[in-house]
Coordinates of C-alpha atoms and ligand atoms in Angstrom, one line a residue:
E15 CA -0.5 -11.9 -8.5
I16 CA 2.8 -10.4 -7.5
V17 CA 6.0 -12.4 -7.8
I18 CA 9.2 -11.1 -6.4
E19 CA 12.3 -12.9 -7.8
K20 CA 15.8 -12.7 -6.4
L21 CA 15.3 -9.0 -5.6
S22 CA 18.3 -7.1 -4.4
K23 CA 18.8 -3.4 -3.9
T24 CA 22.0 -1.8 -3.0
Y25 CA 22.2 2.0 -2.2
R26 CA 25.5 3.6 -2.9
S27 CA 26.5 6.9 -1.4
K28 CA 29.8 8.6 -0.5
D29 CA 29.5 7.0 3.0
G30 CA 29.6 3.5 1.4
T31 CA 26.9 1.0 0.4
V32 CA 23.8 -0.3 2.1
E33 CA 22.3 -3.6 1.0
A34 CA 18.6 -2.7 1.7
L35 CA 17.3 -5.9 0.0
K36 CA 19.2 -9.2 -0.3
N37 CA 17.8 -11.9 -2.6
V38 CA 14.2 -11.5 -1.6
N39 CA 11.7 -14.0 -3.1
L40 CA 8.0 -13.7 -2.5
S41 CA 4.8 -14.7 -4.1
I42 CA 1.6 -13.0 -3.3
E43 CA -1.7 -14.5 -4.7
S44 CA -4.5 -12.4 -6.1
G45 CA -7.1 -11.7 -3.5
D46 CA -4.8 -12.2 -0.6
I47 CA -4.1 -10.0 2.4
Y48 CA -0.4 -10.3 2.8
G49 CA 1.7 -8.9 5.6
I50 CA 5.3 -7.8 5.4
I51 CA 6.6 -7.3 8.9
G52 CA 10.0 -6.2 10.2
M53 CA 11.7 -3.6 12.3
S54 CA 12.8 -0.2 11.1
G55 CA 15.6 -0.5 8.5
A56 CA 14.6 -4.0 7.5
G57 CA 14.0 -3.0 3.9
K58 CA 10.2 -2.8 3.9
S59 CA 9.9 0.6 2.2
T60 CA 12.5 -0.3 -0.4
L61 CA 10.5 -3.4 -1.2
V62 CA 7.3 -1.4 -1.5
R63 CA 9.0 1.1 -3.8
C64 CA 10.2 -1.7 -6.0
M65 CA 6.7 -3.3 -6.0
N66 CA 5.2 0.0 -7.2
F67 CA 7.9 0.3 -9.9
L68 CA 9.1 3.5 -8.3
E69 CA 12.6 2.1 -7.7
R70 CA 14.7 -0.1 -10.0
P71 CA 16.1 -3.1 -8.2
T72 CA 19.9 -3.7 -8.4
E73 CA 19.2 -7.3 -9.2
G74 CA 16.1 -9.5 -9.7
R75 CA 12.7 -8.4 -10.6
V76 CA 9.1 -7.8 -9.5
L77 CA 6.4 -9.3 -11.7
I78 CA 2.8 -8.1 -11.5
K79 CA 0.6 -10.5 -13.4
G80 CA 3.7 -11.8 -15.2
K81 CA 5.0 -8.4 -16.3
S82 CA 8.0 -6.6 -14.9
L83 CA 9.1 -3.0 -14.8
G84 CA 11.4 -3.4 -17.8
D85 CA 8.5 -4.7 -20.0
F86 CA 6.7 -1.3 -19.9
S87 CA 7.0 1.8 -22.0
K88 CA 6.7 5.1 -20.0
K89 CA 3.0 5.3 -20.8
G90 CA 2.5 1.7 -19.9
L91 CA 4.2 2.2 -16.6
R92 CA 1.9 5.0 -15.7
K93 CA -1.1 2.9 -16.5
Q94 CA 0.4 0.1 -14.5
R95 CA 0.9 2.3 -11.5
E96 CA -2.8 3.2 -11.6
E97 CA -3.5 -0.4 -10.9
I98 CA -1.6 -0.1 -7.6
G99 CA -3.1 2.1 -4.9
M100 CA -1.1 3.2 -1.9
I101 CA -1.8 4.5 1.5
F102 CA 0.7 5.8 4.0
Q103 CA 1.3 6.4 7.7
H104 CA 0.9 10.2 7.5
F105 CA -2.0 10.0 5.0
N106 CA -0.4 12.4 2.5
L107 CA -3.6 14.3 1.9
L108 CA -3.7 17.7 0.2
M109 CA -4.4 20.0 3.1
Q110 CA -5.7 23.0 1.0
K111 CA -8.3 20.8 -0.7
S112 CA -11.6 19.5 0.6
V113 CA -12.1 15.8 1.2
L114 CA -14.1 15.5 -2.0
E115 CA -11.4 17.2 -4.1
N116 CA -8.7 15.0 -2.5
V117 CA -10.5 11.9 -3.8
C118 CA -11.1 13.6 -7.2
F119 CA -7.5 14.5 -7.6
P120 CA -6.2 11.2 -9.1
L121 CA -9.2 11.1 -11.4
Y122 CA -8.4 14.6 -12.8
I123 CA -4.9 13.5 -13.4
Q124 CA -6.3 10.6 -15.4
G125 CA -8.2 13.1 -17.5
K126 CA -11.7 12.5 -16.0
R127 CA -14.1 15.4 -16.2
K128 CA -15.3 17.1 -13.0
K129 CA -18.8 15.7 -13.1
E130 CA -17.6 12.1 -13.6
A131 CA -14.8 12.5 -11.0
R132 CA -17.2 13.8 -8.4
K133 CA -19.7 11.0 -9.0
K134 CA -17.0 8.5 -8.5
A135 CA -15.6 10.3 -5.4
Y136 CA -19.1 10.4 -3.8
E137 CA -19.4 6.7 -4.2
L138 CA -16.0 6.1 -2.7
L139 CA -16.6 8.4 0.3
K140 CA -19.8 6.5 0.9
L141 CA -17.9 3.2 0.8
V142 CA -15.4 4.4 3.4
G143 CA -18.2 5.9 5.6
L144 CA -17.5 9.6 5.1
S145 CA -20.4 10.8 3.0
D146 CA -21.1 13.6 5.5
K147 CA -17.5 14.9 5.3
E148 CA -17.1 15.6 1.6
Q149 CA -16.9 19.4 2.2
A150 CA -14.6 19.2 5.2
Y151 CA -10.9 19.9 5.0
P152 CA -8.3 17.3 6.2
S153 CA -7.4 19.4 9.2
Q154 CA -10.9 19.0 10.5
L155 CA -10.8 15.2 10.5
S156 CA -9.5 12.7 13.0
G157 CA -6.6 10.4 12.1
G158 CA -8.9 7.5 11.3
Q159 CA -11.1 9.7 9.1
K160 CA -8.0 11.0 7.3
Q161 CA -6.9 7.5 6.5
R162 CA -10.4 6.7 5.2
V163 CA -10.1 9.7 2.8
A164 CA -6.7 8.3 1.7
I165 CA -8.2 4.9 1.2
A166 CA -11.0 6.4 -1.0
R167 CA -8.4 8.3 -3.0
A168 CA -6.3 5.2 -3.4
L169 CA -9.3 3.3 -4.8
A170 CA -10.3 6.0 -7.2
S171 CA -8.2 4.6 -10.1
N172 CA -9.8 1.1 -9.6
P173 CA -6.6 -0.6 -8.5
K174 CA -6.2 -4.3 -8.4
I175 CA -3.6 -4.0 -5.5
L176 CA -3.6 -1.8 -2.5
L177 CA -0.2 -1.3 -0.8
C178 CA -0.5 -0.1 2.8
D179 CA 2.8 1.3 4.1
E180 CA 2.5 1.6 7.9
A181 CA -1.0 2.7 7.3
T182 CA -2.2 2.2 10.9
S183 CA 1.1 3.2 12.7
A184 CA -0.1 6.7 13.6
L185 CA -3.5 5.5 14.9
D186 CA -4.7 4.3 18.3
P187 CA -5.7 0.7 18.7
Q188 CA -9.4 1.2 18.3
T189 CA -9.1 3.3 15.2
T190 CA -6.5 0.8 13.9
S191 CA -9.1 -2.0 14.2
S192 CA -11.8 0.0 12.4
I193 CA -9.4 0.7 9.5
L194 CA -8.4 -2.9 9.3
E195 CA -12.0 -3.8 9.3
L196 CA -12.5 -1.5 6.3
L197 CA -9.5 -3.0 4.5
K198 CA -11.0 -6.5 5.0
E199 CA -14.3 -5.4 3.5
I200 CA -12.4 -3.8 0.5
N201 CA -10.6 -7.1 0.0
S202 CA -13.6 -9.4 0.2
Q203 CA -16.1 -7.2 -1.6
M204 CA -13.9 -5.7 -4.3
G205 CA -11.5 -8.6 -4.6
I206 CA -8.5 -6.2 -4.2
T207 CA -5.2 -7.8 -3.2
I208 CA -3.9 -6.0 -0.1
V209 CA -0.2 -5.8 0.9
I210 CA 0.3 -4.5 4.5
I211 CA 3.7 -3.3 5.5
T212 CA 4.0 -2.9 9.2
H213 CA 6.2 -3.3 12.3
Q214 CA 3.1 -4.3 14.3
M215 CA 2.6 -8.0 14.9
S216 CA -1.0 -7.3 16.1
V217 CA -1.9 -5.9 12.6
V218 CA -0.7 -9.0 10.9
R219 CA -2.5 -11.3 13.3
E220 CA -5.8 -9.3 12.9
I221 CA -6.1 -9.4 9.1
C222 CA -3.4 -11.1 7.2
S223 CA -3.6 -14.6 5.8
H224 CA 0.1 -14.7 4.8
V225 CA 3.1 -13.0 6.2
A226 CA 6.8 -12.5 5.4
I227 CA 9.2 -11.5 8.2
M228 CA 12.0 -9.2 7.1
K229 CA 15.3 -8.7 8.9
D230 CA 18.3 -6.8 7.6
G231 CA 17.1 -6.8 4.0
E232 CA 16.2 -10.5 4.0
V233 CA 13.0 -12.5 4.3
V234 CA 13.8 -14.7 7.2
E235 CA 10.4 -16.5 7.4
Q236 CA 7.2 -16.6 5.3
G237 CA 4.0 -18.5 5.1
L238 CA 0.5 -18.7 6.6
V239 CA 0.0 -16.5 9.6
T240 CA -1.7 -19.3 11.4
E241 CA 1.4 -21.4 11.1
I242 CA 4.1 -18.8 11.6
F243 CA 2.5 -17.1 14.6
S244 CA 0.9 -20.2 16.1
H245 CA 1.4 -20.9 19.8
P246 CA 1.6 -24.5 20.7
Ligands
LIG265 P1 4.3 -12.8 19.9 O1 5.1 -12.8 21.2 O2 3.6 -11.5 19.7 O3 3.4 -14.0 19.8 P2 6.8 -13.2 18.7 O4 7.5 -11.9 19.1 O5 7.1 -14.5 19.4 O6 5.2 -13.0 18.7 O7 7.2 -13.4 17.1 C1 6.9 -14.6 16.4 C2 8.0 -14.9 15.5 O8 8.3 -13.8 14.7 C3 9.3 -15.3 16.3 O9 9.9 -16.3 15.6 C4 10.1 -14.0 16.2 O10 11.5 -14.2 16.3 C5 9.7 -13.5 14.8 N1 9.8 -12.0 14.7 C6 9.0 -11.1 15.2 N2 9.4 -9.9 14.9 C7 10.4 -10.0 14.1 C8 11.3 -9.1 13.4 N3 11.1 -7.8 13.4 N4 12.3 -9.6 12.6 C9 12.5 -10.9 12.6 N5 11.8 -11.8 13.2 C10 10.7 -11.4 14.0
LIG266 P1 12.2 0.0 6.5 O1 11.1 0.5 5.6 O2 12.0 -1.5 6.8 O3 12.4 0.8 7.7 P2 14.0 0.9 4.4 O4 13.7 0.2 3.1 O5 13.5 2.3 4.6 O6 13.5 0.0 5.6 O7 15.6 0.9 4.6 C1 16.4 -0.2 4.5 C2 17.9 0.2 4.5 O8 18.2 1.0 3.4 C3 18.2 1.1 5.7 O9 19.5 0.8 6.2 C4 18.1 2.5 5.1 O10 18.9 3.4 5.8 C5 18.6 2.2 3.7 N1 18.1 3.2 2.7 C6 16.8 3.3 2.4 N2 16.6 4.2 1.4 C7 17.8 4.7 1.1 C8 18.3 5.6 0.2 N3 17.5 6.3 -0.7 N4 19.7 5.8 0.1 C9 20.5 5.2 1.0 N5 20.1 4.3 1.9 C10 18.8 4.0 1.9

């Protein structure tokens, strides 16, 4: 469960200050598929970076299973970050490495041996439907296939939470649907909590149970998707 309490983030630069987040309060239940929607500049990426403990909020805190950033040692924080997988709009794959090695990469960082890492990577590639592409390089794959590799890589450290930052924004509608379908499966079969950051209403409608609407650093509405986006 993720609880965001009175979260504020102010960026200061020589040009002045930007209040990227203003008193944001959210509660995301374990096992949920939670959407965070808003236009560009609404503060979504800042919120994600705070959720991943990559950024320190100016005020307030993010609690993951009751623990906040400040509660962790450096080592504990690294361990905690392993429990949060991330996927991005532009996939962020290693272009010089094969699909298999991309998925193995986080496992090597964790100190897993080659044989063990590869076994796990094969399993994950099977899960995302890319068993036949393990030797391919990212440049040989379609956008949807690249995102599947990124999903497999994000799952390699057995995360409890998967943060998806505009993960379908670079994909056509049909590929978007197939990726959302995969995320649904991951959520229901593996019990992974999924947080979807997007500017696309259709994505929220298609897979999220709850949604928060962000505008100018604030959450202006939140609740069940069926209630917030219902049409009388
Ligand atoms: P649709 O027309 O696709 O059914 P709407 O555009 O009516 O959906 O949006 C539903 C609700 O969400 C409305 O209350 C709208 O004001 C609000 N909303 C949509 N996008 C944003 C946004 N980026 N920031 C703030 N509120 C939004
Ligand atoms: P979104 O992801 O919804 O597009 P962001 O979180 O990226 O929103 O940005 C929210 C606001 O904070 C924007 O006005 C943006 O320009 C500003 N901002 C984001 N990151 C920084 C930064 N590192 N330094 C200064 N301003 C920033």
